[in-house]
JSON list of C-alpha atoms in Angstrom, two decimals:
[
{"chain": "A", "resi": 1, "resn": "UNK", "atom": "CA", "xyz": [0.00, 0.00, 0.00]},
{"chain": "A", "resi": 2, "resn": "UNK", "atom": "CA", "xyz": [1.31, 3.47, -0.88]},
{"chain": "A", "resi": 3, "resn": "UNK", "atom": "CA", "xyz": [2.11, 6.14, 1.68]},
{"chain": "A", "resi": 4, "resn": "UNK", "atom": "CA", "xyz": [0.30, 9.47, 1.25]},
{"chain": "A", "resi": 5, "resn": "UNK", "atom": "CA", "xyz": [1.33, 12.73, 2.88]},
{"chain": "A", "resi": 6, "resn": "UNK", "atom": "CA", "xyz": [-1.22, 15.52, 2.84]},
{"chain": "A", "resi": 7, "resn": "UNK", "atom": "CA", "xyz": [-1.58, 18.65, 4.93]},
{"chain": "A", "resi": 8, "resn": "UNK", "atom": "CA", "xyz": [-3.26, 22.03, 4.77]},
{"chain": "A", "resi": 9, "resn": "UNK", "atom": "CA", "xyz": [-2.11, 25.47, 5.75]},
{"chain": "A", "resi": 10, "resn": "UNK", "atom": "CA", "xyz": [-3.81, 26.84, 8.83]},
{"chain": "A", "resi": 11, "resn": "UNK", "atom": "CA", "xyz": [-3.57, 30.06, 10.78]},
{"chain": "A", "resi": 12, "resn": "UNK", "atom": "CA", "xyz": [-0.61, 29.77, 13.15]},
{"chain": "A", "resi": 13, "resn": "UNK", "atom": "CA", "xyz": [0.28, 32.29, 15.82]},
{"chain": "A", "resi": 14, "resn": "UNK", "atom": "CA", "xyz": [3.94, 33.12, 16.28]},
{"chain": "A", "resi": 15, "resn": "UNK", "atom": "CA", "xyz": [4.79, 32.14, 19.86]},
{"chain": "A", "resi": 16, "resn": "UNK", "atom": "CA", "xyz": [8.30, 33.57, 19.95]},
{"chain": "A", "resi": 17, "resn": "UNK", "atom": "CA", "xyz": [11.69, 31.95, 20.38]},
{"chain": "A", "resi": 18, "resn": "UNK", "atom": "CA", "xyz": [12.03, 28.99, 22.71]},
{"chain": "A", "resi": 19, "resn": "UNK", "atom": "CA", "xyz": [15.51, 27.50, 22.81]},
{"chain": "A", "resi": 20, "resn": "UNK", "atom": "CA", "xyz": [14.41, 24.68, 25.10]},
{"chain": "A", "resi": 21, "resn": "UNK", "atom": "CA", "xyz": [11.62, 23.40, 22.84]},
{"chain": "A", "resi": 22, "resn": "UNK", "atom": "CA", "xyz": [12.42, 20.26, 20.86]},
{"chain": "A", "resi": 23, "resn": "UNK", "atom": "CA", "xyz": [10.62, 18.95, 17.75]},
{"chain": "A", "resi": 24, "resn": "UNK", "atom": "CA", "xyz": [8.63, 15.76, 18.29]},
{"chain": "A", "resi": 25, "resn": "UNK", "atom": "CA", "xyz": [10.33, 12.89, 16.35]},
{"chain": "A", "resi": 26, "resn": "UNK", "atom": "CA", "xyz": [7.07, 10.99, 15.91]},
{"chain": "A", "resi": 27, "resn": "UNK", "atom": "CA", "xyz": [5.34, 14.02, 14.43]},
{"chain": "A", "resi": 28, "resn": "UNK", "atom": "CA", "xyz": [8.28, 14.62, 12.11]},
{"chain": "A", "resi": 29, "resn": "UNK", "atom": "CA", "xyz": [7.82, 11.12, 10.72]},
{"chain": "A", "resi": 30, "resn": "UNK", "atom": "CA", "xyz": [4.27, 11.99, 9.63]},
{"chain": "A", "resi": 31, "resn": "UNK", "atom": "CA", "xyz": [5.67, 14.56, 7.21]},
{"chain": "A", "resi": 32, "resn": "UNK", "atom": "CA", "xyz": [8.33, 12.34, 5.63]},
{"chain": "A", "resi": 33, "resn": "UNK", "atom": "CA", "xyz": [8.04, 9.21, 3.52]},
{"chain": "A", "resi": 34, "resn": "UNK", "atom": "CA", "xyz": [9.17, 6.14, 5.50]},
{"chain": "A", "resi": 35, "resn": "UNK", "atom": "CA", "xyz": [12.04, 5.28, 3.14]},
{"chain": "A", "resi": 36, "resn": "UNK", "atom": "CA", "xyz": [13.28, 8.88, 3.17]},
{"chain": "A", "resi": 37, "resn": "UNK", "atom": "CA", "xyz": [13.20, 8.97, 6.95]},
{"chain": "A", "resi": 38, "resn": "UNK", "atom": "CA", "xyz": [15.03, 5.66, 7.25]},
{"chain": "A", "resi": 39, "resn": "UNK", "atom": "CA", "xyz": [17.65, 6.74, 4.71]},
{"chain": "A", "resi": 40, "resn": "UNK", "atom": "CA", "xyz": [18.58, 9.74, 6.86]},
{"chain": "A", "resi": 41, "resn": "UNK", "atom": "CA", "xyz": [20.57, 7.27, 8.96]},
{"chain": "A", "resi": 42, "resn": "UNK", "atom": "CA", "xyz": [22.94, 6.94, 5.97]},
{"chain": "A", "resi": 43, "resn": "UNK", "atom": "CA", "xyz": [24.10, 10.52, 6.57]},
{"chain": "A", "resi": 44, "resn": "UNK", "atom": "CA", "xyz": [25.83, 9.36, 9.74]},
{"chain": "A", "resi": 45, "resn": "UNK", "atom": "CA", "xyz": [28.43, 7.68, 7.52]},
{"chain": "A", "resi": 46, "resn": "UNK", "atom": "CA", "xyz": [29.32, 10.91, 5.69]},
{"chain": "A", "resi": 47, "resn": "UNK", "atom": "CA", "xyz": [32.76, 12.25, 6.74]},
{"chain": "A", "resi": 48, "resn": "UNK", "atom": "CA", "xyz": [32.59, 15.41, 8.83]},
{"chain": "A", "resi": 49, "resn": "UNK", "atom": "CA", "xyz": [32.63, 18.55, 6.70]},
{"chain": "A", "resi": 50, "resn": "UNK", "atom": "CA", "xyz": [34.03, 21.93, 7.69]},
{"chain": "A", "resi": 51, "resn": "UNK", "atom": "CA", "xyz": [31.67, 24.92, 7.50]},
{"chain": "A", "resi": 52, "resn": "UNK", "atom": "CA", "xyz": [31.52, 28.63, 8.42]},
{"chain": "A", "resi": 53, "resn": "UNK", "atom": "CA", "xyz": [30.33, 29.68, 11.87]},
{"chain": "A", "resi": 54, "resn": "UNK", "atom": "CA", "xyz": [26.98, 30.98, 10.60]},
{"chain": "A", "resi": 55, "resn": "UNK", "atom": "CA", "xyz": [26.53, 29.61, 7.07]},
{"chain": "A", "resi": 56, "resn": "UNK", "atom": "CA", "xyz": [23.99, 30.75, 4.48]},
{"chain": "A", "resi": 57, "resn": "UNK", "atom": "CA", "xyz": [21.97, 27.77, 3.27]},
{"chain": "A", "resi": 58, "resn": "UNK", "atom": "CA", "xyz": [20.17, 28.19, -0.07]},
{"chain": "A", "resi": 59, "resn": "UNK", "atom": "CA", "xyz": [17.29, 25.92, -1.12]},
{"chain": "A", "resi": 60, "resn": "UNK", "atom": "CA", "xyz": [15.54, 26.74, -4.44]},
{"chain": "A", "resi": 61, "resn": "UNK", "atom": "CA", "xyz": [12.31, 24.98, -5.37]},
{"chain": "A", "resi": 62, "resn": "UNK", "atom": "CA", "xyz": [11.76, 24.31, -1.68]},
{"chain": "A", "resi": 63, "resn": "UNK", "atom": "CA", "xyz": [7.98, 23.99, -1.74]},
{"chain": "A", "resi": 64, "resn": "UNK", "atom": "CA", "xyz": [7.01, 23.47, 1.92]},
{"chain": "A", "resi": 65, "resn": "UNK", "atom": "CA", "xyz": [9.94, 21.11, 2.55]},
{"chain": "A", "resi": 66, "resn": "UNK", "atom": "CA", "xyz": [11.31, 22.46, 5.81]},
{"chain": "A", "resi": 67, "resn": "UNK", "atom": "CA", "xyz": [11.96, 19.25, 7.77]},
{"chain": "A", "resi": 68, "resn": "UNK", "atom": "CA", "xyz": [14.34, 17.47, 5.40]},
{"chain": "A", "resi": 69, "resn": "UNK", "atom": "CA", "xyz": [16.90, 20.32, 5.21]},
{"chain": "A", "resi": 70, "resn": "UNK", "atom": "CA", "xyz": [16.69, 20.71, 8.98]},
{"chain": "A", "resi": 71, "resn": "UNK", "atom": "CA", "xyz": [17.46, 17.01, 9.43]},
{"chain": "A", "resi": 72, "resn": "UNK", "atom": "CA", "xyz": [20.39, 17.22, 7.00]},
{"chain": "A", "resi": 73, "resn": "UNK", "atom": "CA", "xyz": [21.84, 20.18, 8.91]},
{"chain": "A", "resi": 74, "resn": "UNK", "atom": "CA", "xyz": [21.29, 18.44, 12.24]},
{"chain": "A", "resi": 75, "resn": "UNK", "atom": "CA", "xyz": [23.15, 15.29, 11.13]},
{"chain": "A", "resi": 76, "resn": "UNK", "atom": "CA", "xyz": [25.89, 16.71, 8.89]},
{"chain": "A", "resi": 77, "resn": "UNK", "atom": "CA", "xyz": [26.79, 19.72, 11.03]},
{"chain": "A", "resi": 78, "resn": "UNK", "atom": "CA", "xyz": [26.22, 18.60, 14.63]},
{"chain": "A", "resi": 79, "resn": "UNK", "atom": "CA", "xyz": [28.24, 21.41, 16.24]},
{"chain": "A", "resi": 80, "resn": "UNK", "atom": "CA", "xyz": [26.49, 24.20, 14.37]},
{"chain": "A", "resi": 81, "resn": "UNK", "atom": "CA", "xyz": [24.90, 26.88, 16.56]},
{"chain": "A", "resi": 82, "resn": "UNK", "atom": "CA", "xyz": [23.33, 29.26, 14.01]},
{"chain": "A", "resi": 83, "resn": "UNK", "atom": "CA", "xyz": [22.39, 29.16, 10.34]},
{"chain": "A", "resi": 84, "resn": "UNK", "atom": "CA", "xyz": [20.61, 31.38, 7.82]},
{"chain": "A", "resi": 85, "resn": "UNK", "atom": "CA", "xyz": [18.16, 29.62, 5.51]},
{"chain": "A", "resi": 86, "resn": "UNK", "atom": "CA", "xyz": [17.20, 31.29, 2.23]},
{"chain": "A", "resi": 87, "resn": "UNK", "atom": "CA", "xyz": [14.31, 29.33, 0.78]},
{"chain": "A", "resi": 88, "resn": "UNK", "atom": "CA", "xyz": [13.02, 30.02, -2.72]},
{"chain": "A", "resi": 89, "resn": "UNK", "atom": "CA", "xyz": [9.94, 28.98, -4.65]},
{"chain": "A", "resi": 90, "resn": "UNK", "atom": "CA", "xyz": [7.55, 30.36, -7.25]},
{"chain": "A", "resi": 91, "resn": "UNK", "atom": "CA", "xyz": [4.77, 29.85, -4.68]},
{"chain": "A", "resi": 92, "resn": "UNK", "atom": "CA", "xyz": [4.88, 31.57, -1.32]},
{"chain": "A", "resi": 93, "resn": "UNK", "atom": "CA", "xyz": [4.79, 28.54, 0.98]},
{"chain": "A", "resi": 94, "resn": "UNK", "atom": "CA", "xyz": [5.72, 30.34, 4.17]},
{"chain": "A", "resi": 95, "resn": "UNK", "atom": "CA", "xyz": [2.26, 29.67, 5.62]},
{"chain": "A", "resi": 96, "resn": "UNK", "atom": "CA", "xyz": [2.66, 25.93, 5.09]},
{"chain": "A", "resi": 97, "resn": "UNK", "atom": "CA", "xyz": [6.12, 26.01, 6.59]},
{"chain": "A", "resi": 98, "resn": "UNK", "atom": "CA", "xyz": [4.77, 27.76, 9.69]},
{"chain": "A", "resi": 99, "resn": "UNK", "atom": "CA", "xyz": [2.02, 25.14, 9.94]},
{"chain": "A", "resi": 100, "resn": "UNK", "atom": "CA", "xyz": [4.54, 22.28, 9.82]},
{"chain": "A", "resi": 101, "resn": "UNK", "atom": "CA", "xyz": [6.86, 23.88, 12.39]},
{"chain": "A", "resi": 102, "resn": "UNK", "atom": "CA", "xyz": [3.95, 24.44, 14.74]},
{"chain": "A", "resi": 103, "resn": "UNK", "atom": "CA", "xyz": [2.68, 20.88, 14.24]},
{"chain": "A", "resi": 104, "resn": "UNK", "atom": "CA", "xyz": [6.02, 19.32, 15.22]},
{"chain": "A", "resi": 105, "resn": "UNK", "atom": "CA", "xyz": [6.41, 21.55, 18.26]},
{"chain": "A", "resi": 106, "resn": "UNK", "atom": "CA", "xyz": [8.73, 24.31, 17.06]},
{"chain": "A", "resi": 107, "resn": "UNK", "atom": "CA", "xyz": [7.99, 27.81, 18.33]},
{"chain": "A", "resi": 108, "resn": "UNK", "atom": "CA", "xyz": [8.99, 30.69, 16.07]},
{"chain": "A", "resi": 109, "resn": "UNK", "atom": "CA", "xyz": [9.24, 34.46, 15.84]},
{"chain": "A", "resi": 110, "resn": "UNK", "atom": "CA", "xyz": [7.91, 36.09, 12.64]},
{"chain": "A", "resi": 111, "resn": "UNK", "atom": "CA", "xyz": [8.68, 39.32, 10.83]},
{"chain": "A", "resi": 112, "resn": "UNK", "atom": "CA", "xyz": [7.38, 39.80, 7.27]},
{"chain": "A", "resi": 113, "resn": "UNK", "atom": "CA", "xyz": [8.85, 36.96, 5.16]},
{"chain": "A", "resi": 114, "resn": "UNK", "atom": "CA", "xyz": [11.27, 35.93, 7.89]},
{"chain": "A", "resi": 115, "resn": "UNK", "atom": "CA", "xyz": [11.05, 33.35, 10.64]},
{"chain": "A", "resi": 116, "resn": "UNK", "atom": "CA", "xyz": [13.40, 32.73, 13.55]},
{"chain": "A", "resi": 117, "resn": "UNK", "atom": "CA", "xyz": [13.30, 29.55, 15.57]},
{"chain": "A", "resi": 118, "resn": "UNK", "atom": "CA", "xyz": [15.44, 27.02, 17.40]},
{"chain": "A", "resi": 119, "resn": "UNK", "atom": "CA", "xyz": [15.85, 23.53, 16.03]},
{"chain": "A", "resi": 120, "resn": "UNK", "atom": "CA", "xyz": [17.41, 21.30, 18.67]},
{"chain": "A", "resi": 121, "resn": "UNK", "atom": "CA", "xyz": [19.40, 24.23, 20.00]},
{"chain": "A", "resi": 122, "resn": "UNK", "atom": "CA", "xyz": [20.43, 25.67, 16.61]},
{"chain": "A", "resi": 123, "resn": "UNK", "atom": "CA", "xyz": [19.17, 29.18, 15.89]},
{"chain": "A", "resi": 124, "resn": "UNK", "atom": "CA", "xyz": [17.63, 29.26, 12.40]},
{"chain": "A", "resi": 125, "resn": "UNK", "atom": "CA", "xyz": [16.96, 32.53, 10.57]},
{"chain": "A", "resi": 126, "resn": "UNK", "atom": "CA", "xyz": [14.70, 31.63, 7.64]},
{"chain": "A", "resi": 127, "resn": "UNK", "atom": "CA", "xyz": [14.11, 34.10, 4.80]},
{"chain": "A", "resi": 128, "resn": "UNK", "atom": "CA", "xyz": [11.69, 33.28, 2.00]},
{"chain": "A", "resi": 129, "resn": "UNK", "atom": "CA", "xyz": [12.67, 34.51, -1.46]},
{"chain": "A", "resi": 130, "resn": "UNK", "atom": "CA", "xyz": [9.56, 34.44, -3.62]},
{"chain": "A", "resi": 131, "resn": "UNK", "atom": "CA", "xyz": [10.13, 34.07, -7.37]},
{"chain": "A", "resi": 132, "resn": "UNK", "atom": "CA", "xyz": [11.37, 31.93, -10.24]},
{"chain": "A", "resi": 133, "resn": "UNK", "atom": "CA", "xyz": [15.02, 31.00, -9.60]},
{"chain": "A", "resi": 134, "resn": "UNK", "atom": "CA", "xyz": [15.66, 30.70, -13.34]},
{"chain": "A", "resi": 135, "resn": "UNK", "atom": "CA", "xyz": [14.91, 34.39, -13.92]},
{"chain": "A", "resi": 136, "resn": "UNK", "atom": "CA", "xyz": [16.01, 35.91, -10.60]},
{"chain": "A", "resi": 137, "resn": "UNK", "atom": "CA", "xyz": [19.19, 37.90, -11.16]},
{"chain": "A", "resi": 138, "resn": "UNK", "atom": "CA", "xyz": [20.31, 39.13, -7.76]},
{"chain": "A", "resi": 139, "resn": "UNK", "atom": "CA", "xyz": [19.95, 36.23, -5.38]},
{"chain": "A", "resi": 140, "resn": "UNK", "atom": "CA", "xyz": [22.81, 36.16, -2.85]},
{"chain": "A", "resi": 141, "resn": "UNK", "atom": "CA", "xyz": [25.88, 33.97, -2.65]},
{"chain": "A", "resi": 142, "resn": "UNK", "atom": "CA", "xyz": [25.73, 31.11, -0.18]},
{"chain": "A", "resi": 143, "resn": "UNK", "atom": "CA", "xyz": [27.81, 28.60, 1.77]},
{"chain": "A", "resi": 144, "resn": "UNK", "atom": "CA", "xyz": [25.54, 25.56, 1.46]},
{"chain": "A", "resi": 145, "resn": "UNK", "atom": "CA", "xyz": [23.39, 24.70, -1.56]},
{"chain": "A", "resi": 146, "resn": "UNK", "atom": "CA", "xyz": [20.59, 22.17, -1.08]},
{"chain": "A", "resi": 147, "resn": "UNK", "atom": "CA", "xyz": [18.52, 20.66, -3.87]},
{"chain": "A", "resi": 148, "resn": "UNK", "atom": "CA", "xyz": [15.89, 17.93, -3.81]},
{"chain": "A", "resi": 149, "resn": "UNK", "atom": "CA", "xyz": [13.43, 16.71, -6.45]},
{"chain": "A", "resi": 150, "resn": "UNK", "atom": "CA", "xyz": [14.38, 19.62, -8.71]},
{"chain": "A", "resi": 151, "resn": "UNK", "atom": "CA", "xyz": [15.73, 17.69, -11.68]},
{"chain": "A", "resi": 152, "resn": "UNK", "atom": "CA", "xyz": [12.73, 18.13, -13.98]},
{"chain": "A", "resi": 153, "resn": "UNK", "atom": "CA", "xyz": [12.60, 21.87, -13.32]},
{"chain": "A", "resi": 154, "resn": "UNK", "atom": "CA", "xyz": [16.24, 22.50, -14.22]},
{"chain": "A", "resi": 155, "resn": "UNK", "atom": "CA", "xyz": [16.35, 20.21, -17.28]},
{"chain": "A", "resi": 156, "resn": "UNK", "atom": "CA", "xyz": [15.25, 23.09, -19.53]},
{"chain": "A", "resi": 157, "resn": "UNK", "atom": "CA", "xyz": [17.94, 25.39, -18.13]},
{"chain": "A", "resi": 158, "resn": "UNK", "atom": "CA", "xyz": [21.33, 23.88, -19.08]},
{"chain": "A", "resi": 159, "resn": "UNK", "atom": "CA", "xyz": [23.31, 26.78, -17.63]},
{"chain": "A", "resi": 160, "resn": "UNK", "atom": "CA", "xyz": [21.67, 26.60, -14.21]},
{"chain": "A", "resi": 161, "resn": "UNK", "atom": "CA", "xyz": [24.17, 24.30, -12.47]},
{"chain": "A", "resi": 162, "resn": "UNK", "atom": "CA", "xyz": [27.11, 26.45, -13.63]},
{"chain": "A", "resi": 163, "resn": "UNK", "atom": "CA", "xyz": [25.34, 29.53, -12.27]},
{"chain": "A", "resi": 164, "resn": "UNK", "atom": "CA", "xyz": [24.83, 27.84, -8.92]},
{"chain": "A", "resi": 165, "resn": "UNK", "atom": "CA", "xyz": [28.51, 26.86, -8.82]},
{"chain": "A", "resi": 166, "resn": "UNK", "atom": "CA", "xyz": [29.49, 30.49, -9.40]},
{"chain": "A", "resi": 167, "resn": "UNK", "atom": "CA", "xyz": [27.24, 31.65, -6.54]},
{"chain": "A", "resi": 168, "resn": "UNK", "atom": "CA", "xyz": [28.59, 29.02, -4.15]},
{"chain": "A", "resi": 169, "resn": "UNK", "atom": "CA", "xyz": [31.22, 30.59, -1.89]},
{"chain": "A", "resi": 170, "resn": "UNK", "atom": "CA", "xyz": [34.75, 29.22, -1.70]},
{"chain": "A", "resi": 171, "resn": "UNK", "atom": "CA", "xyz": [34.80, 26.13, 0.56]},
{"chain": "A", "resi": 172, "resn": "UNK", "atom": "CA", "xyz": [31.04, 26.00, 0.13]},
{"chain": "A", "resi": 173, "resn": "UNK", "atom": "CA", "xyz": [29.11, 22.73, 0.24]},
{"chain": "A", "resi": 174, "resn": "UNK", "atom": "CA", "xyz": [26.74, 21.48, -2.44]},
{"chain": "A", "resi": 175, "resn": "UNK", "atom": "CA", "xyz": [24.11, 18.84, -1.56]},
{"chain": "A", "resi": 176, "resn": "UNK", "atom": "CA", "xyz": [21.93, 17.53, -4.38]},
{"chain": "A", "resi": 177, "resn": "UNK", "atom": "CA", "xyz": [20.04, 14.38, -5.33]},
{"chain": "A", "resi": 178, "resn": "UNK", "atom": "CA", "xyz": [21.00, 14.78, -9.02]},
{"chain": "A", "resi": 179, "resn": "UNK", "atom": "CA", "xyz": [23.33, 16.58, -11.41]},
{"chain": "A", "resi": 180, "resn": "UNK", "atom": "CA", "xyz": [26.45, 18.71, -10.86]},
{"chain": "A", "resi": 181, "resn": "UNK", "atom": "CA", "xyz": [28.74, 15.84, -11.91]},
{"chain": "A", "resi": 182, "resn": "UNK", "atom": "CA", "xyz": [30.68, 17.96, -14.41]},
{"chain": "A", "resi": 183, "resn": "UNK", "atom": "CA", "xyz": [31.70, 20.63, -11.92]},
{"chain": "A", "resi": 184, "resn": "UNK", "atom": "CA", "xyz": [35.11, 20.76, -10.17]},
{"chain": "A", "resi": 185, "resn": "UNK", "atom": "CA", "xyz": [33.81, 19.78, -6.74]},
{"chain": "A", "resi": 186, "resn": "UNK", "atom": "CA", "xyz": [35.69, 17.71, -4.20]},
{"chain": "A", "resi": 187, "resn": "UNK", "atom": "CA", "xyz": [33.25, 14.85, -3.77]},
{"chain": "A", "resi": 188, "resn": "UNK", "atom": "CA", "xyz": [32.44, 13.52, -0.30]},
{"chain": "A", "resi": 189, "resn": "UNK", "atom": "CA", "xyz": [31.59, 9.85, 0.07]},
{"chain": "A", "resi": 190, "resn": "UNK", "atom": "CA", "xyz": [27.81, 9.49, 0.37]},
{"chain": "A", "resi": 191, "resn": "UNK", "atom": "CA", "xyz": [25.33, 6.68, -0.24]},
{"chain": "A", "resi": 192, "resn": "UNK", "atom": "CA", "xyz": [23.47, 6.95, -3.58]},
{"chain": "A", "resi": 193, "resn": "UNK", "atom": "CA", "xyz": [20.40, 5.58, -1.78]},
{"chain": "A", "resi": 194, "resn": "UNK", "atom": "CA", "xyz": [19.76, 9.07, -0.44]},
{"chain": "A", "resi": 195, "resn": "UNK", "atom": "CA", "xyz": [18.65, 10.02, -3.95]},
{"chain": "A", "resi": 196, "resn": "UNK", "atom": "CA", "xyz": [15.62, 8.69, -5.80]},
{"chain": "A", "resi": 197, "resn": "UNK", "atom": "CA", "xyz": [17.80, 8.98, -8.92]},
{"chain": "A", "resi": 198, "resn": "UNK", "atom": "CA", "xyz": [20.71, 7.18, -7.21]},
{"chain": "A", "resi": 199, "resn": "UNK", "atom": "CA", "xyz": [22.87, 10.21, -8.05]},
{"chain": "A", "resi": 200, "resn": "UNK", "atom": "CA", "xyz": [23.35, 11.73, -4.63]},
{"chain": "A", "resi": 201, "resn": "UNK", "atom": "CA", "xyz": [26.21, 14.21, -4.50]},
{"chain": "A", "resi": 202, "resn": "UNK", "atom": "CA", "xyz": [27.84, 16.13, -1.68]},
{"chain": "A", "resi": 203, "resn": "UNK", "atom": "CA", "xyz": [30.72, 18.25, -2.93]},
{"chain": "A", "resi": 204, "resn": "UNK", "atom": "CA", "xyz": [32.99, 21.01, -1.69]},
{"chain": "A", "resi": 205, "resn": "UNK", "atom": "CA", "xyz": [34.10, 24.00, -3.75]},
{"chain": "A", "resi": 206, "resn": "UNK", "atom": "CA", "xyz": [37.77, 24.41, -2.88]},
{"chain": "A", "resi": 207, "resn": "UNK", "atom": "CA", "xyz": [38.45, 27.63, -4.85]}
]
């Protein structure tokens, strides 16, 4: 039998920052497919990667996918204390993201298109960049690039991956479930099972 995930945006009141609050693992599971959740354990085998003190994490085509990048950060960068998320999508899914955070027990502070919250002790500053990434000209540089289920969208834009590489800061980290094989990245050993395409890549830009 298939596994269906469905949820609806609801009005959520910002309850402010609460460093002591912890997301409920059982509720997190309700928002992730079982195989995806189980495969997160494979990240424990990835060699530790160096990163800036407060990295900028860029996730285009994010939809309402807030939990998966948070789990990746939690596992890959266990000593991190603060991070800036820049999420991008053609639809403004901030309301859905707030709903999911509230559902799993994360309290947040809100200001316009920005959220601040603690995820297992890590301070997250989330900014939502609304628009089409393939036509946006002035999106910022970043230290971590995260991509998931974006292959079909970028197929019609052959120069996209090169553009992302240019925007990735020196010593930046690229995490993607497909593509980027032609770029001069220092590849980190990672299980292909983390990608539905079996093309999982984690790479570091050394220059």
